[in-house]
């Protein structure tokens, strides 16, 4: 079987795409997989690193602030659709898988037009523009949150959750000391608001005797590395996330789809600070899906400077509240998401083969 997988632009799209590809290979080692991405975007580097071939399209996002600049964007879109048509004719995929992003829109639209069944994977609690545009062309739509009938036809929706890092559950839980442990993660590049709030309250955290593990992101590390002390451990990037998660009593995080899926799977009490710099404010929608079920605590980005450290200090000392958050967030976990999505993809391929016989 041949599978065309498309999406990217951010790690939030690329990671699920690669996880689905890995699951397809695990279930069917003979499967042939080709990725389609956007030239100049992160996927053009990350996908080959994961061992897969990728073709880049000149597709770009529309400029909503300056509509007159979209003539060249439209030209690139038409070029991309023409290029995808040739890719599909040459590769002859059995199924197309779209995970969101510019390239996914062009690739999946053209695949559906050419009679290839497509499956969409939506990571967020508020559906992205690309997947909403493709909803009527999709055979199946795999989602991570309840209530997605607001965006997609109910009969196409399958609740699978988001794929997470395969080694996440292998973390060592043993701690070297009795201190409560606070893990702060703002994404690989960092989150300015979170970092500024933690820097301002670093003395409070240290004085409380809490072990703080703080991933600043590479852009902010030099600015804050000198704040480290016996209680405050500062890193630009954490490569041993399974262990760090396992040892944390409380996590402060943005509310990206992958991060939330990881927190659910691990049952980690968390304070979520949704990024305001994302399309459709989707991180707030992701966070509220947990907050409404008493499975996480929300601190708004605009209020982080005043509230984040105090909220963390109060919560990490409240064992009863931590236990309730752990119990509730664990109920929202979706296990084996990548494998379940891959099985749906393979079912579409088999159905297509039967229909052609």
mmCIF file of C-alpha atoms in Angstrom:
data_model
loop_
_atom_site.group_PDB
_atom_site.id
_atom_site.type_symbol
_atom_site.label_atom_id
_atom_site.label_comp_id
_atom_site.label_asym_id
_atom_site.label_seq_id
_atom_site.Cartn_x
_atom_site.Cartn_y
_atom_site.Cartn_z
ATOM 1 C CA UNK A 1 0.000 0.000 0.000
ATOM 2 C CA UNK A 2 1.105 3.575 -0.696
ATOM 3 C CA UNK A 3 0.298 6.472 1.613
ATOM 4 C CA UNK A 4 0.630 10.193 0.911
ATOM 5 C CA UNK A 5 0.978 12.200 4.138
ATOM 6 C CA UNK A 6 0.861 15.978 4.135
ATOM 7 C CA UNK A 7 1.054 18.794 6.661
ATOM 8 C CA UNK A 8 3.498 20.892 8.582
ATOM 9 C CA UNK A 9 4.533 24.445 9.251
ATOM 10 C CA UNK A 10 4.903 23.762 12.976
ATOM 11 C CA UNK A 11 6.049 20.908 15.187
ATOM 12 C CA UNK A 12 2.416 20.503 16.237
ATOM 13 C CA UNK A 13 1.603 19.277 12.731
ATOM 14 C CA UNK A 14 4.869 17.499 11.919
ATOM 15 C CA UNK A 15 5.061 15.285 14.996
ATOM 16 C CA UNK A 16 1.615 13.672 14.505
ATOM 17 C CA UNK A 17 2.356 13.170 10.801
ATOM 18 C CA UNK A 18 5.618 11.337 11.494
ATOM 19 C CA UNK A 19 3.994 9.308 14.298
ATOM 20 C CA UNK A 20 1.234 8.158 11.948
ATOM 21 C CA UNK A 21 3.857 7.188 9.352
ATOM 22 C CA UNK A 22 5.800 5.214 11.973
ATOM 23 C CA UNK A 23 2.616 3.411 13.042
ATOM 24 C CA UNK A 24 1.782 2.544 9.415
ATOM 25 C CA UNK A 25 5.280 1.107 8.966
ATOM 26 C CA UNK A 26 4.941 -0.898 12.175
ATOM 27 C CA UNK A 27 1.630 -2.396 11.050
ATOM 28 C CA UNK A 28 2.748 -2.823 7.433
ATOM 29 C CA UNK A 29 6.554 -2.877 6.968
ATOM 30 C CA UNK A 30 6.067 -3.025 3.183
ATOM 31 C CA UNK A 31 4.106 0.253 3.104
ATOM 32 C CA UNK A 32 5.464 3.032 0.885
ATOM 33 C CA UNK A 33 5.110 6.502 2.361
ATOM 34 C CA UNK A 34 5.677 9.897 0.738
ATOM 35 C CA UNK A 35 5.354 13.222 2.545
ATOM 36 C CA UNK A 36 4.319 16.502 0.948
ATOM 37 C CA UNK A 37 5.330 19.702 2.746
ATOM 38 C CA UNK A 38 5.806 23.422 2.159
ATOM 39 C CA UNK A 39 9.177 24.632 0.896
ATOM 40 C CA UNK A 40 11.199 26.463 3.510
ATOM 41 C CA UNK A 41 9.162 25.151 6.425
ATOM 42 C CA UNK A 42 10.254 22.945 9.320
ATOM 43 C CA UNK A 43 8.950 19.701 7.820
ATOM 44 C CA UNK A 44 11.491 19.844 4.964
ATOM 45 C CA UNK A 45 14.196 19.187 7.572
ATOM 46 C CA UNK A 46 12.372 17.142 10.226
ATOM 47 C CA UNK A 47 10.726 14.553 7.971
ATOM 48 C CA UNK A 48 13.982 13.369 6.286
ATOM 49 C CA UNK A 49 15.535 13.210 9.786
ATOM 50 C CA UNK A 50 12.759 10.755 10.665
ATOM 51 C CA UNK A 51 13.702 8.628 7.660
ATOM 52 C CA UNK A 52 11.004 9.571 5.153
ATOM 53 C CA UNK A 53 11.064 11.139 1.698
ATOM 54 C CA UNK A 54 9.383 14.526 1.324
ATOM 55 C CA UNK A 55 8.495 16.727 -1.643
ATOM 56 C CA UNK A 56 8.149 20.480 -1.086
ATOM 57 C CA UNK A 57 5.462 22.731 -2.554
ATOM 58 C CA UNK A 58 5.745 26.525 -3.019
ATOM 59 C CA UNK A 59 2.454 26.959 -1.140
ATOM 60 C CA UNK A 60 2.166 29.763 1.458
ATOM 61 C CA UNK A 61 -0.441 31.146 3.810
ATOM 62 C CA UNK A 62 -2.711 34.033 2.805
ATOM 63 C CA UNK A 63 -1.845 37.484 4.090
ATOM 64 C CA UNK A 64 -5.011 38.565 5.880
ATOM 65 C CA UNK A 65 -3.598 41.935 6.929
ATOM 66 C CA UNK A 66 -2.533 42.938 3.387
ATOM 67 C CA UNK A 67 -4.935 41.264 0.916
ATOM 68 C CA UNK A 68 -3.304 42.956 -2.096
ATOM 69 C CA UNK A 69 -0.188 40.857 -1.516
ATOM 70 C CA UNK A 70 -2.105 37.624 -2.147
ATOM 71 C CA UNK A 71 -1.782 37.589 -5.941
ATOM 72 C CA UNK A 72 1.602 35.865 -5.704
ATOM 73 C CA UNK A 73 0.187 33.554 -3.007
ATOM 74 C CA UNK A 74 -2.584 32.478 -5.392
ATOM 75 C CA UNK A 75 -0.049 31.878 -8.169
ATOM 76 C CA UNK A 76 1.995 29.669 -5.809
ATOM 77 C CA UNK A 77 -1.172 27.808 -4.803
ATOM 78 C CA UNK A 78 -1.979 27.052 -8.469
ATOM 79 C CA UNK A 79 1.620 25.912 -9.032
ATOM 80 C CA UNK A 80 1.347 23.690 -5.948
ATOM 81 C CA UNK A 81 -1.909 22.086 -7.114
ATOM 82 C CA UNK A 82 -0.323 21.360 -10.508
ATOM 83 C CA UNK A 83 2.747 19.878 -8.815
ATOM 84 C CA UNK A 84 0.637 17.704 -6.481
ATOM 85 C CA UNK A 85 -1.303 16.379 -9.450
ATOM 86 C CA UNK A 86 1.945 15.106 -10.965
ATOM 87 C CA UNK A 87 3.119 13.697 -7.596
ATOM 88 C CA UNK A 88 -0.131 11.729 -7.225
ATOM 89 C CA UNK A 89 0.053 10.394 -10.786
ATOM 90 C CA UNK A 90 3.641 9.235 -10.237
ATOM 91 C CA UNK A 91 3.277 7.882 -6.688
ATOM 92 C CA UNK A 92 -0.289 6.506 -7.045
ATOM 93 C CA UNK A 93 -1.251 6.610 -3.337
ATOM 94 C CA UNK A 94 -4.033 4.429 -1.956
ATOM 95 C CA UNK A 95 -4.898 6.962 0.763
ATOM 96 C CA UNK A 96 -4.039 10.569 1.550
ATOM 97 C CA UNK A 97 -3.520 11.682 5.169
ATOM 98 C CA UNK A 98 -3.754 15.379 6.027
ATOM 99 C CA UNK A 99 -2.723 16.773 9.412
ATOM 100 C CA UNK A 100 -3.208 20.501 8.765
ATOM 101 C CA UNK A 101 -1.043 23.282 7.385
ATOM 102 C CA UNK A 102 -0.744 24.957 3.974
ATOM 103 C CA UNK A 103 0.686 21.988 2.103
ATOM 104 C CA UNK A 104 -1.996 19.686 3.488
ATOM 105 C CA UNK A 105 -4.714 21.857 1.979
ATOM 106 C CA UNK A 106 -3.282 21.701 -1.533
ATOM 107 C CA UNK A 107 -2.279 18.035 -1.377
ATOM 108 C CA UNK A 108 -5.495 16.656 0.123
ATOM 109 C CA UNK A 109 -7.779 18.789 -2.065
ATOM 110 C CA UNK A 110 -6.051 17.511 -5.185
ATOM 111 C CA UNK A 111 -5.973 13.915 -3.920
ATOM 112 C CA UNK A 112 -9.723 13.932 -3.234
ATOM 113 C CA UNK A 113 -10.360 15.485 -6.648
ATOM 114 C CA UNK A 114 -8.425 12.596 -8.219
ATOM 115 C CA UNK A 115 -10.497 9.966 -6.387
ATOM 116 C CA UNK A 116 -8.060 9.171 -3.566
ATOM 117 C CA UNK A 117 -9.807 8.642 -0.187
ATOM 118 C CA UNK A 118 -8.453 11.061 2.406
ATOM 119 C CA UNK A 119 -8.284 10.975 6.202
ATOM 120 C CA UNK A 120 -7.800 14.151 8.215
ATOM 121 C CA UNK A 121 -6.265 14.406 11.673
ATOM 122 C CA UNK A 122 -7.239 17.455 13.742
ATOM 123 C CA UNK A 123 -5.047 18.035 16.782
ATOM 124 C CA UNK A 124 -6.859 20.950 18.421
ATOM 125 C CA UNK A 125 -10.142 21.581 20.191
ATOM 126 C CA UNK A 126 -10.852 24.364 17.688
ATOM 127 C CA UNK A 127 -10.497 23.022 14.148
ATOM 128 C CA UNK A 128 -7.910 24.581 11.831
ATOM 129 C CA UNK A 129 -8.855 26.387 8.633
ATOM 130 C CA UNK A 130 -7.356 23.743 6.322
ATOM 131 C CA UNK A 131 -9.233 20.831 7.867
ATOM 132 C CA UNK A 132 -12.498 22.791 7.966
ATOM 133 C CA UNK A 133 -12.147 23.497 4.226
ATOM 134 C CA UNK A 134 -11.521 19.813 3.510
ATOM 135 C CA UNK A 135 -14.217 18.340 5.785
ATOM 136 C CA UNK A 136 -16.665 17.434 2.999
ATOM 137 C CA UNK A 137 -13.962 15.732 0.928
ATOM 138 C CA UNK A 138 -12.685 13.550 3.797
ATOM 139 C CA UNK A 139 -13.721 9.926 4.297
ATOM 140 C CA UNK A 140 -12.725 9.978 7.996
ATOM 141 C CA UNK A 141 -11.677 12.700 10.453
ATOM 142 C CA UNK A 142 -9.669 11.693 13.535
ATOM 143 C CA UNK A 143 -9.986 14.154 16.429
ATOM 144 C CA UNK A 144 -8.569 14.614 19.927
ATOM 145 C CA UNK A 145 -11.504 16.307 21.671
ATOM 146 C CA UNK A 146 -15.195 15.745 22.298
ATOM 147 C CA UNK A 147 -17.699 18.089 20.669
ATOM 148 C CA UNK A 148 -15.975 18.375 17.287
ATOM 149 C CA UNK A 149 -19.377 18.019 15.581
ATOM 150 C CA UNK A 150 -19.310 21.829 15.685
ATOM 151 C CA UNK A 151 -16.799 21.696 12.848
ATOM 152 C CA UNK A 152 -17.115 18.345 11.094
ATOM 153 C CA UNK A 153 -19.850 15.923 9.943
ATOM 154 C CA UNK A 154 -20.600 13.691 12.944
ATOM 155 C CA UNK A 155 -20.622 10.477 10.901
ATOM 156 C CA UNK A 156 -17.001 11.021 9.810
ATOM 157 C CA UNK A 157 -15.545 11.736 13.261
ATOM 158 C CA UNK A 158 -13.430 9.210 15.175
ATOM 159 C CA UNK A 159 -12.085 10.144 18.624
ATOM 160 C CA UNK A 160 -8.505 8.868 18.597
ATOM 161 C CA UNK A 161 -6.552 11.530 20.484
ATOM 162 C CA UNK A 162 -3.213 12.914 19.335
ATOM 163 C CA UNK A 163 -0.095 10.797 18.842
ATOM 164 C CA UNK A 164 2.540 11.387 21.528
ATOM 165 C CA UNK A 165 6.226 10.522 21.779
ATOM 166 C CA UNK A 166 6.552 6.753 21.923
ATOM 167 C CA UNK A 167 9.036 6.717 24.825
ATOM 168 C CA UNK A 168 7.038 9.067 27.045
ATOM 169 C CA UNK A 169 5.812 6.362 29.426
ATOM 170 C CA UNK A 170 9.338 5.043 30.029
ATOM 171 C CA UNK A 171 10.409 7.833 32.401
ATOM 172 C CA UNK A 172 12.119 7.026 35.704
ATOM 173 C CA UNK A 173 9.916 8.174 38.586
ATOM 174 C CA UNK A 174 12.533 7.982 41.315
ATOM 175 C CA UNK A 175 13.517 11.355 42.751
ATOM 176 C CA UNK A 176 16.829 12.069 44.450
ATOM 177 C CA UNK A 177 15.211 14.101 47.221
ATOM 178 C CA UNK A 178 11.947 14.835 48.968
ATOM 179 C CA UNK A 179 11.415 18.292 47.468
ATOM 180 C CA UNK A 180 8.280 18.968 45.446
ATOM 181 C CA UNK A 181 9.227 19.275 41.773
ATOM 182 C CA UNK A 182 7.902 21.904 39.350
ATOM 183 C CA UNK A 183 8.537 21.435 35.614
ATOM 184 C CA UNK A 184 8.236 24.517 33.393
ATOM 185 C CA UNK A 185 8.064 24.047 29.618
ATOM 186 C CA UNK A 186 7.161 26.666 27.033
ATOM 187 C CA UNK A 187 7.924 24.764 23.838
ATOM 188 C CA UNK A 188 11.308 24.225 22.182
ATOM 189 C CA UNK A 189 11.705 27.921 21.309
ATOM 190 C CA UNK A 190 10.378 29.138 24.646
ATOM 191 C CA UNK A 191 7.449 31.248 25.842
ATOM 192 C CA UNK A 192 8.289 34.859 26.721
ATOM 193 C CA UNK A 193 5.380 35.462 29.101
ATOM 194 C CA UNK A 194 6.023 32.287 31.110
ATOM 195 C CA UNK A 195 9.767 32.951 31.248
ATOM 196 C CA UNK A 196 9.325 36.546 32.386
ATOM 197 C CA UNK A 197 6.879 35.500 35.124
ATOM 198 C CA UNK A 198 9.168 32.731 36.394
ATOM 199 C CA UNK A 199 12.197 35.034 36.358
ATOM 200 C CA UNK A 200 10.299 37.640 38.373
ATOM 201 C CA UNK A 201 9.205 35.033 40.939
ATOM 202 C CA UNK A 202 12.387 32.919 40.985
ATOM 203 C CA UNK A 203 13.305 34.058 44.509
ATOM 204 C CA UNK A 204 9.869 33.055 45.821
ATOM 205 C CA UNK A 205 10.117 29.592 44.271
ATOM 206 C CA UNK A 206 13.629 29.037 45.578
ATOM 207 C CA UNK A 207 12.731 30.257 49.076
ATOM 208 C CA UNK A 208 9.832 27.773 49.176
ATOM 209 C CA UNK A 209 12.312 24.904 48.774
ATOM 210 C CA UNK A 210 10.711 23.646 45.572
ATOM 211 C CA UNK A 211 12.873 21.929 42.975
ATOM 212 C CA UNK A 212 12.283 23.859 39.756
ATOM 213 C CA UNK A 213 13.265 22.448 36.357
ATOM 214 C CA UNK A 214 12.873 25.279 33.850
ATOM 215 C CA UNK A 215 13.178 24.886 30.085
ATOM 216 C CA UNK A 216 13.554 28.440 28.833
ATOM 217 C CA UNK A 217 13.888 27.678 25.113
ATOM 218 C CA UNK A 218 17.003 28.568 23.163
ATOM 219 C CA UNK A 219 16.066 32.243 22.610
ATOM 220 C CA UNK A 220 15.828 32.996 26.336
ATOM 221 C CA UNK A 221 18.476 30.786 27.930
ATOM 222 C CA UNK A 222 21.332 33.308 27.951
ATOM 223 C CA UNK A 223 19.073 35.926 29.524
ATOM 224 C CA UNK A 224 18.049 33.752 32.486
ATOM 225 C CA UNK A 225 20.784 31.126 33.010
ATOM 226 C CA UNK A 226 22.434 33.155 35.781
ATOM 227 C CA UNK A 227 19.318 32.778 37.967
ATOM 228 C CA UNK A 228 20.100 29.114 38.630
ATOM 229 C CA UNK A 229 20.737 28.019 42.223
ATOM 230 C CA UNK A 230 20.439 24.880 44.364
ATOM 231 C CA UNK A 231 16.671 24.768 43.845
ATOM 232 C CA UNK A 232 16.457 26.223 40.333
ATOM 233 C CA UNK A 233 17.718 24.163 37.390
ATOM 234 C CA UNK A 234 17.701 26.059 34.071
ATOM 235 C CA UNK A 235 18.038 24.513 30.583
ATOM 236 C CA UNK A 236 17.597 25.800 27.053
ATOM 237 C CA UNK A 237 16.206 22.393 26.031
ATOM 238 C CA UNK A 238 15.387 19.135 27.826
ATOM 239 C CA UNK A 239 16.264 15.992 25.900
ATOM 240 C CA UNK A 240 15.230 13.654 28.742
ATOM 241 C CA UNK A 241 11.553 14.643 28.868
ATOM 242 C CA UNK A 242 10.208 11.207 29.911
ATOM 243 C CA UNK A 243 12.258 11.362 33.141
ATOM 244 C CA UNK A 244 11.461 15.033 33.732
ATOM 245 C CA UNK A 245 7.733 14.452 33.330
ATOM 246 C CA UNK A 246 7.836 11.366 35.558
ATOM 247 C CA UNK A 247 9.518 13.257 38.406
ATOM 248 C CA UNK A 248 7.332 16.390 38.238
ATOM 249 C CA UNK A 249 4.584 16.983 40.803
ATOM 250 C CA UNK A 250 3.255 19.914 38.761
ATOM 251 C CA UNK A 251 3.838 21.175 35.206
ATOM 252 C CA UNK A 252 3.521 24.710 33.817
ATOM 253 C CA UNK A 253 2.991 24.578 30.065
ATOM 254 C CA UNK A 254 1.529 26.234 27.016
ATOM 255 C CA UNK A 255 -1.638 24.518 25.754
ATOM 256 C CA UNK A 256 -0.515 23.151 22.403
ATOM 257 C CA UNK A 257 -2.253 19.974 21.256
ATOM 258 C CA UNK A 258 0.789 17.704 21.680
ATOM 259 C CA UNK A 259 1.603 19.038 25.143
ATOM 260 C CA UNK A 260 -1.952 18.526 26.361
ATOM 261 C CA UNK A 261 -2.081 14.980 24.972
ATOM 262 C CA UNK A 262 1.151 14.184 26.818
ATOM 263 C CA UNK A 263 -0.144 15.626 30.088
ATOM 264 C CA UNK A 264 -3.346 13.571 29.800
ATOM 265 C CA UNK A 265 -1.519 10.333 29.024
ATOM 266 C CA UNK A 266 0.831 10.830 31.983
ATOM 267 C CA UNK A 267 -1.862 12.109 34.344
ATOM 268 C CA UNK A 268 0.154 15.217 35.183
ATOM 269 C CA UNK A 269 -1.398 18.087 37.178
ATOM 270 C CA UNK A 270 -0.778 21.233 35.142
ATOM 271 C CA UNK A 271 -1.151 24.985 35.007
ATOM 272 C CA UNK A 272 -1.865 25.882 31.394
ATOM 273 C CA UNK A 273 -0.940 29.290 29.977
ATOM 274 C CA UNK A 274 -2.415 29.360 26.445
ATOM 275 C CA UNK A 275 -0.411 31.258 23.857
ATOM 276 C CA UNK A 276 -2.322 34.254 22.463
ATOM 277 C CA UNK A 277 -0.213 34.158 19.271
ATOM 278 C CA UNK A 278 -1.967 31.250 17.538
ATOM 279 C CA UNK A 279 -4.726 31.017 14.937
ATOM 280 C CA UNK A 280 -8.311 31.201 16.250
ATOM 281 C CA UNK A 281 -6.974 31.267 19.849
ATOM 282 C CA UNK A 282 -7.032 27.468 19.640
ATOM 283 C CA UNK A 283 -4.781 26.948 22.679
ATOM 284 C CA UNK A 284 -7.435 28.479 24.941
ATOM 285 C CA UNK A 285 -9.996 26.034 23.478
ATOM 286 C CA UNK A 286 -7.551 23.168 24.121
ATOM 287 C CA UNK A 287 -7.004 24.295 27.714
ATOM 288 C CA UNK A 288 -10.687 24.810 28.487
ATOM 289 C CA UNK A 289 -11.444 21.228 27.429
ATOM 290 C CA UNK A 290 -9.404 20.213 30.505
ATOM 291 C CA UNK A 291 -10.333 23.083 32.818
ATOM 292 C CA UNK A 292 -14.070 22.449 32.336
ATOM 293 C CA UNK A 293 -13.523 18.891 33.591
ATOM 294 C CA UNK A 294 -11.406 20.036 36.552
ATOM 295 C CA UNK A 295 -8.384 18.387 34.934
ATOM 296 C CA UNK A 296 -6.105 21.463 34.770
ATOM 297 C CA UNK A 297 -5.754 25.019 36.058
ATOM 298 C CA UNK A 298 -5.796 27.987 33.666
ATOM 299 C CA UNK A 299 -3.740 31.172 33.970
ATOM 300 C CA UNK A 300 -4.323 33.619 31.120
ATOM 301 C CA UNK A 301 -1.245 34.857 29.306
ATOM 302 C CA UNK A 302 -2.105 38.470 30.156
ATOM 303 C CA UNK A 303 -2.320 37.595 33.866
ATOM 304 C CA UNK A 304 0.785 35.393 34.078
ATOM 305 C CA UNK A 305 3.049 38.130 35.447
ATOM 306 C CA UNK A 306 0.762 38.641 38.450
ATOM 307 C CA UNK A 307 -0.668 35.167 39.021
ATOM 308 C CA UNK A 308 1.516 32.368 37.641
ATOM 309 C CA UNK A 309 4.111 31.926 40.390
ATOM 310 C CA UNK A 310 1.625 32.406 43.240
ATOM 311 C CA UNK A 311 -0.781 29.930 41.656
ATOM 312 C CA UNK A 312 2.050 27.397 41.267
ATOM 313 C CA UNK A 313 3.217 27.825 44.871
ATOM 314 C CA UNK A 314 -0.291 27.374 46.227
ATOM 315 C CA UNK A 315 -1.133 24.394 44.033
ATOM 316 C CA UNK A 316 2.095 22.407 44.445
ATOM 317 C CA UNK A 317 1.621 22.403 48.244
ATOM 318 C CA UNK A 318 -2.004 21.231 47.970
ATOM 319 C CA UNK A 319 -1.745 17.424 47.780
ATOM 320 C CA UNK A 320 -5.516 16.973 47.698
ATOM 321 C CA UNK A 321 -5.892 19.266 44.684
ATOM 322 C CA UNK A 322 -2.906 17.671 42.905
ATOM 323 C CA UNK A 323 -4.439 14.232 43.364
ATOM 324 C CA UNK A 324 -7.820 15.417 42.005
ATOM 325 C CA UNK A 325 -6.170 16.949 38.942
ATOM 326 C CA UNK A 326 -4.176 13.733 38.365
ATOM 327 C CA UNK A 327 -7.323 11.580 38.561
ATOM 328 C CA UNK A 328 -9.367 13.841 36.277
ATOM 329 C CA UNK A 329 -6.740 14.454 33.593
ATOM 330 C CA UNK A 330 -5.943 10.734 33.378
ATOM 331 C CA UNK A 331 -9.605 10.088 32.436
ATOM 332 C CA UNK A 332 -9.126 12.215 29.300
ATOM 333 C CA UNK A 333 -6.156 10.224 27.982
ATOM 334 C CA UNK A 334 -6.400 8.543 24.600
ATOM 335 C CA UNK A 335 -3.951 5.659 24.332
ATOM 336 C CA UNK A 336 -2.255 4.247 21.205
ATOM 337 C CA UNK A 337 -3.508 7.190 19.122
ATOM 338 C CA UNK A 338 -1.000 6.817 16.272
ATOM 339 C CA UNK A 339 -1.757 3.103 15.931
ATOM 340 C CA UNK A 340 -5.520 3.687 15.944
ATOM 341 C CA UNK A 341 -5.226 6.394 13.291
ATOM 342 C CA UNK A 342 -2.980 4.132 11.187
ATOM 343 C CA UNK A 343 -5.568 1.345 11.413
ATOM 344 C CA UNK A 344 -8.249 3.719 10.085
ATOM 345 C CA UNK A 345 -5.933 4.728 7.228
ATOM 346 C CA UNK A 346 -5.274 1.091 6.338
ATOM 347 C CA UNK A 347 -9.003 0.294 6.479
ATOM 348 C CA UNK A 348 -9.623 3.022 3.880
ATOM 349 C CA UNK A 349 -6.866 1.570 1.680
ATOM 350 C CA UNK A 350 -8.345 -1.922 1.908
ATOM 351 C CA UNK A 351 -11.832 -0.625 1.156
ATOM 352 C CA UNK A 352 -10.514 1.180 -1.930
ATOM 353 C CA UNK A 353 -8.787 -2.006 -3.117
ATOM 354 C CA UNK A 354 -11.990 -4.051 -2.684
ATOM 355 C CA UNK A 355 -14.043 -1.455 -4.564
ATOM 356 C CA UNK A 356 -11.608 -1.555 -7.477
ATOM 357 C CA UNK A 357 -11.790 -5.344 -7.846
#
